[in-house]
Short mmCIF file of C-alpha atoms in Angstrom, two decimals:
data_model
loop_
_atom_site.label_atom_id
_atom_site.label_comp_id
_atom_site.label_asym_id
_atom_site.label_seq_id
_atom_site.Cartn_x
_atom_site.Cartn_y
_atom_site.Cartn_z
CA MET S 1 114.63 96.71 97.77
CA SER S 2 114.41 93.12 99.06
CA ASN S 3 117.09 90.47 98.50
CA LYS S 4 114.36 88.27 97.05
CA SER S 5 114.97 86.53 93.74
CA LEU S 6 112.64 86.79 90.76
CA LYS S 7 110.85 83.84 91.45
CA GLU S 8 110.44 84.70 95.10
CA ALA S 9 109.21 88.27 94.29
CA LEU S 10 106.65 87.03 91.67
CA ALA S 11 105.29 84.57 93.95
CA HIS S 12 104.81 87.10 96.85
CA ARG S 13 102.99 89.59 94.58
CA ARG S 14 99.43 89.73 95.45
CA SER S 15 96.48 92.03 95.33
CA TYR S 16 96.39 94.17 98.55
CA TYR S 17 93.10 96.17 99.10
CA ALA S 18 94.15 97.39 102.75
CA ILE S 19 96.82 100.23 102.48
CA SER S 20 97.74 103.23 103.96
CA ASN S 21 99.26 106.54 102.61
CA GLU S 22 102.96 105.67 103.65
CA SER S 23 105.79 104.76 101.71
CA PRO S 24 108.66 102.49 102.53
CA ILE S 25 110.74 104.32 99.67
CA SER S 26 111.70 107.92 98.45
CA GLU S 27 109.92 109.33 95.72
CA GLY S 28 113.09 109.09 93.57
CA GLU S 29 113.24 105.42 94.18
CA LEU S 30 109.72 105.14 93.10
CA LYS S 31 110.32 107.24 89.92
CA GLU S 32 113.55 105.14 89.14
CA LEU S 33 111.45 101.69 89.68
CA ILE S 34 108.79 103.15 86.95
CA GLU S 35 111.74 104.24 84.80
CA PHE S 36 113.46 101.04 85.11
CA THR S 37 110.34 98.93 84.02
CA ILE S 38 109.76 101.46 80.86
CA LYS S 39 113.44 100.85 79.88
CA THR S 40 113.47 97.03 80.30
CA THR S 41 110.20 95.58 79.67
CA PRO S 42 109.67 94.03 75.99
CA SER S 43 106.96 94.91 73.86
CA ALA S 44 106.13 93.65 70.29
CA PHE S 45 108.25 95.16 67.24
CA ASN S 46 109.89 97.13 70.02
CA SER S 47 107.00 99.48 69.87
CA GLN S 48 107.68 100.82 73.27
CA SER S 49 103.85 101.76 73.31
CA THR S 50 103.12 101.91 77.03
CA ARG S 51 102.92 105.09 78.70
CA ILE S 52 102.54 105.59 82.46
CA VAL S 53 101.21 108.61 84.86
CA LEU S 54 102.23 108.56 88.20
CA LEU S 55 99.82 110.22 90.74
CA LEU S 56 100.70 111.09 94.15
CA GLY S 57 99.40 113.29 97.25
CA ASN S 58 96.57 115.42 96.20
CA GLN S 59 96.59 114.43 92.57
CA HIS S 60 96.30 111.01 93.96
CA LYS S 61 93.35 111.90 95.82
CA LYS S 62 91.79 113.69 93.03
CA LEU S 63 91.57 110.47 90.85
CA TRP S 64 89.60 108.89 93.16
CA GLU S 65 87.32 111.81 93.66
CA ILE S 66 86.84 111.55 89.69
CA VAL S 67 85.95 107.62 89.94
CA LYS S 68 83.46 108.45 92.73
CA ASP S 69 81.83 111.26 90.81
CA THR S 70 81.73 109.34 87.77
CA LEU S 71 80.10 106.33 89.66
CA LYS S 72 77.69 108.43 91.66
CA ALA S 73 75.96 109.48 88.04
CA ILE S 74 75.31 106.14 86.74
CA THR S 75 74.66 104.08 89.44
CA SER S 76 71.63 103.61 92.31
CA PRO S 77 72.22 105.53 95.74
CA GLU S 78 72.41 102.12 97.59
CA THR S 79 75.14 100.95 95.14
CA PHE S 80 77.13 104.07 95.41
CA ILE S 81 77.37 103.65 99.07
CA ASN S 82 79.18 100.48 98.75
CA SER S 83 81.45 101.73 95.85
CA GLU S 84 82.40 104.98 97.78
CA LYS S 85 83.22 102.67 101.19
CA LYS S 86 85.52 100.57 98.89
CA ILE S 87 87.32 103.51 97.24
CA ASP S 88 87.65 105.55 100.61
CA GLN S 89 88.96 102.79 102.44
CA SER S 90 91.10 101.08 99.81
CA PHE S 91 92.04 102.79 96.85
CA ALA S 92 92.06 106.41 97.77
CA ALA S 93 93.57 105.69 101.19
CA GLY S 94 97.01 104.48 99.46
CA TYR S 95 100.05 106.60 98.82
CA GLY S 96 99.62 107.02 94.87
CA THR S 97 98.07 105.65 91.70
CA ILE S 98 99.83 104.52 88.68
CA LEU S 99 97.79 104.91 85.17
CA PHE S 100 98.70 102.72 82.45
CA PHE S 101 98.13 104.07 78.96
CA GLU S 102 98.84 102.67 75.60
CA ASP S 103 99.69 104.96 72.96
CA GLU S 104 97.30 103.98 70.10
CA SER S 105 99.06 106.54 67.31
CA ILE S 106 101.89 103.74 67.36
CA VAL S 107 99.60 100.88 67.22
CA HIS S 108 97.86 102.54 64.19
CA HIS S 109 101.30 103.17 62.54
CA LEU S 110 102.47 99.64 62.69
CA GLN S 111 99.20 98.62 61.24
CA GLU S 112 99.52 100.76 58.16
CA THR S 113 103.43 99.64 57.99
CA PHE S 114 102.69 95.99 58.62
CA PRO S 115 99.00 95.14 57.22
CA THR S 116 99.60 91.55 57.31
CA TYR S 117 99.62 91.85 61.04
CA GLN S 118 97.22 94.85 61.64
CA ASP S 119 94.66 92.68 63.44
CA LYS S 120 97.25 91.54 65.87
CA PHE S 121 98.58 95.11 66.91
CA PRO S 122 95.79 96.14 69.18
CA ILE S 123 96.28 92.68 70.98
CA TRP S 124 99.81 92.74 71.33
CA SER S 125 99.43 96.16 72.77
CA GLN S 126 97.35 94.92 75.60
CA GLN S 127 100.09 92.29 76.12
CA THR S 128 102.75 95.07 75.98
CA SER S 129 100.81 96.82 78.89
CA ALA S 130 100.12 93.54 80.97
CA MET S 131 104.00 92.99 80.94
CA HIS S 132 104.50 96.48 82.24
CA GLN S 133 101.81 96.13 84.87
CA LEU S 134 103.15 92.74 86.16
CA THR S 135 106.77 94.32 86.23
CA ILE S 136 105.72 97.52 88.17
CA TRP S 137 103.19 95.46 90.40
CA THR S 138 106.55 92.91 91.23
CA LEU S 139 108.68 95.67 91.90
CA LEU S 140 106.29 97.81 94.16
CA GLU S 141 105.81 94.70 96.49
CA ASP S 142 109.28 94.25 96.20
CA ALA S 143 109.99 97.56 97.44
CA GLY S 144 107.52 97.09 100.29
CA PHE S 145 104.44 98.36 99.04
CA GLY S 146 100.88 96.74 98.41
CA ALA S 147 99.15 97.30 95.34
CA SER S 148 96.14 96.04 93.18
CA LEU S 149 94.80 96.24 89.75
CA GLN S 150 91.56 98.37 88.95
CA HIS S 151 89.79 98.90 85.50
CA TYR S 152 87.04 101.76 86.09
CA ASN S 153 87.74 102.76 82.50
CA PRO S 154 86.39 103.52 80.09
CA LEU S 155 84.01 105.07 82.51
CA ILE S 156 86.59 107.52 83.47
CA ASP S 157 88.63 108.10 80.30
CA GLU S 158 87.14 111.60 79.42
CA PRO S 159 87.55 113.19 82.91
CA ILE S 160 91.09 111.80 83.34
CA HIS S 161 92.25 113.17 80.02
CA ARG S 162 90.74 116.41 80.83
CA GLN S 163 92.26 116.56 84.30
CA TRP S 164 95.65 115.86 83.27
CA ALA S 165 96.00 117.14 79.70
CA ILE S 166 96.79 113.54 78.61
CA PRO S 167 97.14 113.30 74.98
CA ALA S 168 94.15 111.78 73.08
CA HIS S 169 95.87 109.12 71.27
CA TRP S 170 96.77 107.52 74.90
CA LYS S 171 94.22 104.88 76.02
CA LEU S 172 93.70 104.14 79.40
CA ILE S 173 94.27 100.24 80.18
CA ALA S 174 94.13 100.34 84.28
CA GLN S 175 94.87 101.90 87.31
CA MET S 176 97.00 100.82 90.12
CA PRO S 177 96.46 101.78 93.77
CA PHE S 178 99.48 101.38 96.06
CA GLY S 179 100.63 101.94 99.57
CA THR S 180 101.92 100.36 102.36
CA PRO S 181 100.08 97.19 103.15
CA LEU S 182 97.85 96.97 106.46
CA GLN S 183 96.96 93.32 106.08
CA THR S 184 98.32 90.43 104.45
CA PRO S 185 95.85 88.62 101.99
CA PRO S 186 94.09 85.56 102.68
CA GLU S 187 95.70 82.62 100.91
CA LYS S 188 95.06 82.22 97.15
CA GLU S 189 93.41 79.36 95.60
CA ILE S 190 95.85 77.66 92.94
CA LEU S 191 94.08 75.43 90.50
CA PRO S 192 95.40 71.99 89.74
CA LEU S 193 98.57 72.55 87.54
CA GLU S 194 97.91 69.25 85.46
CA ASN S 195 94.84 70.83 84.26
CA ARG S 196 96.93 74.08 83.07
CA ILE S 197 99.99 72.94 81.74
CA LYS S 198 101.02 70.20 79.12
CA ILE S 199 104.29 68.73 78.21
CA PHE S 200 105.40 66.84 75.04
CA LYS S 201 108.49 65.20 74.45
#
């Protein structure tokens, strides 16, 4: 891990698409990073609804074969060629993929227990997942990885649940392929802050 402050680590976090299957840390350190996130990231009503699946090695590659098979069945040959190239040269070329799920059984239980907020719990569940995504993304980069966030769900939900015997009440939210960065992302355009922040005294 680096000695960056939290502000520095967050500022350094970017989307990396050119990645290799090398790892700057051990599998044990990677597991600890995920466990730390699960233990420390907040959730509405302390629901702890986020679920994580870490895919490495052949399991990681299997995920992206599933994605390609799914896309090939629903897109034109011309479109699929571009998708296949993107997957093979970027996501599948990485060291691993983290799958983010939300446990809908917890969300439904909270809706029944607190009916006043029943419409809010699915929204808060998504917010909980987003906090876990940002935390893991930042920690991965701080450890020397490059990562990006992908959303091939719900197209791949059924084969993923079947392949890894994922509980039916786990809803797939996002996929995060990661690996050692091969290129530095271009500078990111930042919209004017005066249009995005209001301060009242």
